mmCIF file of C-alpha atoms in Angstrom:
data_model
loop_
_atom_site.group_PDB
_atom_site.id
_atom_site.type_symbol
_atom_site.label_atom_id
_atom_site.label_comp_id
_atom_site.label_asym_id
_atom_site.label_seq_id
_atom_site.Cartn_x
_atom_site.Cartn_y
_atom_site.Cartn_z
ATOM 1 C CA MET A 1 75.406 14.810 -145.451
ATOM 2 C CA PHE A 2 74.905 10.916 -144.627
ATOM 3 C CA LYS A 3 78.462 10.247 -146.029
ATOM 4 C CA ARG A 4 80.158 13.012 -144.363
ATOM 5 C CA ARG A 5 78.717 12.079 -140.872
ATOM 6 C CA LEU A 6 79.528 8.407 -141.544
ATOM 7 C CA LYS A 7 83.034 9.416 -142.253
ATOM 8 C CA ARG A 8 83.410 11.508 -139.117
ATOM 9 C CA ASN A 9 82.015 8.653 -137.171
ATOM 10 C CA LEU A 10 84.328 6.286 -138.473
ATOM 11 C CA ARG A 11 87.459 8.398 -138.106
ATOM 12 C CA MET A 12 86.249 9.128 -134.276
ATOM 13 C CA ALA A 13 85.785 5.276 -133.843
ATOM 14 C CA ALA A 14 89.354 4.600 -135.380
ATOM 15 C CA SER A 15 90.700 7.523 -133.154
ATOM 16 C CA MET A 16 89.213 5.847 -130.066
ATOM 17 C CA ALA A 17 90.384 2.453 -130.873
ATOM 18 C CA ALA A 18 93.765 3.682 -131.341
ATOM 19 C CA ALA A 19 93.761 5.343 -128.128
ATOM 20 C CA ALA A 20 92.725 2.399 -126.231
ATOM 21 C CA ILE A 21 95.328 0.192 -127.976
ATOM 22 C CA LEU A 22 97.829 2.841 -126.942
ATOM 23 C CA PHE A 23 96.381 3.234 -123.586
ATOM 24 C CA SER A 24 97.018 -0.635 -123.113
ATOM 25 C CA PHE A 25 100.659 -0.181 -123.895
ATOM 26 C CA VAL A 26 101.446 3.042 -122.090
ATOM 27 C CA GLN A 27 100.491 2.013 -118.527
ATOM 28 C CA PRO A 28 103.704 2.676 -116.391
ATOM 29 C CA ALA A 29 105.234 -0.179 -114.249
ATOM 30 C CA SER A 30 106.546 2.047 -111.726
ATOM 31 C CA ALA A 31 106.282 5.449 -110.397
ATOM 32 C CA GLY A 32 109.753 6.453 -111.872
ATOM 33 C CA GLU A 33 108.223 6.317 -115.340
ATOM 34 C CA PHE A 34 106.568 9.806 -115.282
ATOM 35 C CA VAL A 35 108.879 12.559 -114.646
ATOM 36 C CA ASN A 36 107.779 16.023 -113.873
ATOM 37 C CA THR A 37 109.372 18.618 -115.913
ATOM 38 C CA GLY A 38 107.372 21.420 -114.920
ATOM 39 C CA TYR A 39 104.996 23.221 -117.463
ATOM 40 C CA PHE A 40 107.887 24.121 -120.072
ATOM 41 C CA GLY A 41 110.817 22.348 -121.251
ATOM 42 C CA ASP A 42 112.299 18.710 -120.316
ATOM 43 C CA VAL A 43 114.324 19.327 -117.286
ATOM 44 C CA ALA A 44 113.500 17.127 -114.168
ATOM 45 C CA ILE A 45 112.945 18.934 -110.727
ATOM 46 C CA LYS A 46 113.786 22.247 -112.088
ATOM 47 C CA GLY A 47 117.696 21.515 -112.747
ATOM 48 C CA TYR A 48 118.136 20.524 -109.307
ATOM 49 C CA ASP A 49 120.665 17.787 -108.576
ATOM 50 C CA PRO A 50 118.709 14.613 -107.231
ATOM 51 C CA VAL A 51 122.038 13.007 -105.856
ATOM 52 C CA ALA A 52 123.014 16.125 -103.894
ATOM 53 C CA TYR A 53 119.838 15.559 -101.505
ATOM 54 C CA PHE A 54 121.506 12.257 -100.332
ATOM 55 C CA THR A 55 125.052 13.058 -100.385
ATOM 56 C CA GLN A 56 125.023 16.680 -99.253
ATOM 57 C CA ASN A 57 121.608 16.622 -97.519
ATOM 58 C CA GLN A 58 120.557 19.674 -98.992
ATOM 59 C CA ALA A 59 118.928 21.050 -102.480
ATOM 60 C CA VAL A 60 121.725 22.019 -105.011
ATOM 61 C CA GLN A 61 121.161 23.335 -108.285
ATOM 62 C CA GLY A 62 122.670 21.261 -111.052
ATOM 63 C CA SER A 63 124.249 22.468 -114.310
ATOM 64 C CA ASP A 64 123.533 21.411 -118.036
ATOM 65 C CA ARG A 65 127.307 20.808 -118.172
ATOM 66 C CA TYR A 66 126.602 17.641 -116.024
ATOM 67 C CA SER A 67 123.426 16.142 -117.333
ATOM 68 C CA HIS A 68 121.944 12.969 -118.162
ATOM 69 C CA ARG A 69 118.610 11.827 -120.206
ATOM 70 C CA TRP A 70 116.512 9.341 -118.414
ATOM 71 C CA LEU A 71 113.249 8.489 -118.984
ATOM 72 C CA GLY A 72 112.664 11.215 -121.564
ATOM 73 C CA ALA A 73 113.801 13.765 -119.117
ATOM 74 C CA THR A 74 117.158 15.910 -118.701
ATOM 75 C CA TRP A 75 118.556 15.632 -115.132
ATOM 76 C CA HIS A 76 121.228 18.212 -113.982
ATOM 77 C CA PHE A 77 123.927 17.473 -111.547
ATOM 78 C CA SER A 78 126.352 19.607 -109.692
ATOM 79 C CA SER A 79 129.046 17.534 -110.607
ATOM 80 C CA ALA A 80 130.412 14.831 -112.778
ATOM 81 C CA GLU A 81 130.540 12.273 -109.629
ATOM 82 C CA ASN A 82 126.945 13.023 -108.963
ATOM 83 C CA ARG A 83 126.011 12.351 -112.530
ATOM 84 C CA ASP A 84 128.078 9.077 -112.638
ATOM 85 C CA LEU A 85 126.246 8.159 -109.520
ATOM 86 C CA PHE A 86 122.814 8.572 -110.765
ATOM 87 C CA MET A 87 123.599 6.882 -114.003
ATOM 88 C CA LYS A 88 124.544 3.672 -111.956
ATOM 89 C CA ASP A 89 121.180 3.684 -110.269
ATOM 90 C CA PRO A 90 118.798 6.485 -111.234
ATOM 91 C CA ALA A 91 115.968 4.613 -109.161
ATOM 92 C CA LYS A 92 117.859 5.153 -105.918
ATOM 93 C CA TYR A 93 118.216 8.957 -106.318
ATOM 94 C CA ALA A 94 115.212 10.123 -108.532
ATOM 95 C CA PRO A 95 112.337 11.472 -106.599
ATOM 96 C CA GLN A 96 109.270 9.446 -105.831
ATOM 97 C CA TYR A 97 106.109 9.979 -107.813
ATOM 98 C CA GLY A 98 108.417 11.460 -110.853
ATOM 99 C CA GLY A 99 109.068 14.559 -108.816
ATOM 100 C CA TYR A 100 105.242 15.594 -108.661
ATOM 101 C CA CYS A 101 104.415 16.986 -105.349
ATOM 102 C CA ALA A 102 104.310 14.142 -102.906
ATOM 103 C CA ASP A 103 101.581 15.996 -100.746
ATOM 104 C CA GLY A 104 99.544 16.259 -103.654
ATOM 105 C CA VAL A 105 99.695 12.776 -104.616
ATOM 106 C CA SER A 106 98.869 11.905 -100.920
ATOM 107 C CA LEU A 107 95.439 13.707 -101.841
ATOM 108 C CA GLY A 108 95.029 11.974 -104.973
ATOM 109 C CA THR A 109 95.976 15.011 -107.265
ATOM 110 C CA VAL A 110 98.644 15.896 -109.545
ATOM 111 C CA THR A 111 100.488 19.067 -108.494
ATOM 112 C CA THR A 112 103.110 19.788 -111.329
ATOM 113 C CA ASN A 113 104.569 23.172 -109.596
ATOM 114 C CA VAL A 114 107.102 21.891 -107.225
ATOM 115 C CA ASP A 115 109.631 23.741 -105.055
ATOM 116 C CA PRO A 116 113.053 21.765 -105.136
ATOM 117 C CA LYS A 117 113.852 23.425 -101.855
ATOM 118 C CA ALA A 118 110.881 21.774 -100.262
ATOM 119 C CA TRP A 119 111.988 18.039 -99.895
ATOM 120 C CA ARG A 120 112.426 15.252 -97.372
ATOM 121 C CA ILE A 121 114.262 11.904 -97.501
ATOM 122 C CA ILE A 122 111.791 9.305 -95.771
ATOM 123 C CA GLU A 123 112.516 5.679 -95.436
ATOM 124 C CA GLY A 124 115.647 6.118 -97.807
ATOM 125 C CA LYS A 125 113.530 7.923 -100.684
ATOM 126 C CA LEU A 126 113.472 11.371 -101.884
ATOM 127 C CA TYR A 127 109.948 13.255 -101.848
ATOM 128 C CA ILE A 128 109.393 16.814 -103.165
ATOM 129 C CA SER A 129 106.517 18.935 -102.458
ATOM 130 C CA TYR A 130 105.162 22.384 -103.640
ATOM 131 C CA ASP A 131 106.598 24.395 -100.522
ATOM 132 C CA PRO A 132 108.093 23.938 -97.216
ATOM 133 C CA GLY A 133 104.821 23.668 -95.459
ATOM 134 C CA ALA A 134 103.659 20.883 -97.510
ATOM 135 C CA ALA A 135 106.957 19.052 -97.013
ATOM 136 C CA ASP A 136 106.777 19.381 -93.069
ATOM 137 C CA GLY A 137 103.262 17.968 -93.455
ATOM 138 C CA PHE A 138 104.149 15.234 -95.512
ATOM 139 C CA GLU A 139 106.873 14.243 -93.094
ATOM 140 C CA LYS A 140 105.236 14.720 -89.854
ATOM 141 C CA THR A 141 102.060 13.254 -90.782
ATOM 142 C CA PRO A 142 102.391 9.331 -91.123
ATOM 143 C CA THR A 143 99.099 8.805 -93.054
ATOM 144 C CA LYS A 144 100.450 11.130 -95.845
ATOM 145 C CA LEU A 145 103.077 8.525 -97.026
ATOM 146 C CA THR A 146 100.643 5.647 -96.735
ATOM 147 C CA ASP A 147 97.872 7.889 -98.736
ATOM 148 C CA SER A 148 100.413 8.948 -101.345
ATOM 149 C CA ARG A 149 101.275 5.029 -102.219
ATOM 150 C CA LYS A 150 97.584 4.211 -102.052
ATOM 151 C CA HIS A 151 96.712 7.195 -104.467
ATOM 152 C CA TRP A 152 99.476 6.824 -106.810
ATOM 153 C CA SER A 153 98.087 4.644 -109.145
ATOM 154 C CA LYS A 154 94.967 6.939 -109.567
ATOM 155 C CA VAL A 155 97.489 9.903 -110.162
ATOM 156 C CA GLU A 156 99.280 7.768 -112.751
ATOM 157 C CA ASP A 157 96.031 7.200 -114.669
ATOM 158 C CA THR A 158 95.370 10.767 -114.750
ATOM 159 C CA LEU A 159 98.785 11.361 -116.110
ATOM 160 C CA VAL A 160 98.253 8.577 -118.726
ATOM 161 C CA ALA A 161 95.106 10.455 -119.681
ATOM 162 C CA GLU A 162 96.592 13.701 -119.827
ATOM 163 C CA LYS A 163 99.400 12.420 -122.190
ATOM 164 C CA LEU A 164 96.940 10.852 -124.590
ATOM 165 C CA GLN A 165 94.830 13.787 -124.617
ATOM 166 C CA THR A 166 97.979 16.067 -125.307
ATOM 167 C CA ASP A 167 99.354 13.570 -127.886
ATOM 168 C CA TRP A 168 95.646 13.357 -129.568
ATOM 169 C CA GLN A 169 95.452 17.207 -129.712
ATOM 170 C CA LYS A 170 98.727 17.248 -131.310
ATOM 171 C CA THR A 171 97.725 14.804 -134.127
ATOM 172 C CA PRO A 172 97.027 16.379 -137.542
ATOM 173 C CA PRO A 173 93.375 15.782 -139.066
ATOM 174 C CA ASN A 174 93.382 13.330 -141.878
#
């Protein structure tokens, strides 16, 4: 019994040490390193074209015909031209906070479910929210932008912890 408990404790200590080491390497350098792909799949902003927000001033559904992999997610575009613009400067067109709800980030929370039609471009950056009311509030309340910038590192920490937990749960036992 003692040997079994010791073995289990050593395994747990080794897992925690590995997670701590991994955590030290995984910390993202910028807001763009986490991409919201929803609860299922790997498509960013539910398949909407991030470039169209800037060039057409509207939310436009993209197509997998014009797609590009970036930061572990598939991004869809409505045209080859938009895809090529994104490929040249993805940080210019990608939504802030990886496409997580900007209003949620302003409150220090993670909101995965977003509405790509609830968006604003503020100071040349794209922000997506979970509904039109949240997008309006984010735009009309200047402290929301300030608060979202302030809270983003806390939200990133939450995303890192969730990723580590998910990856750990997928790890088969020895």
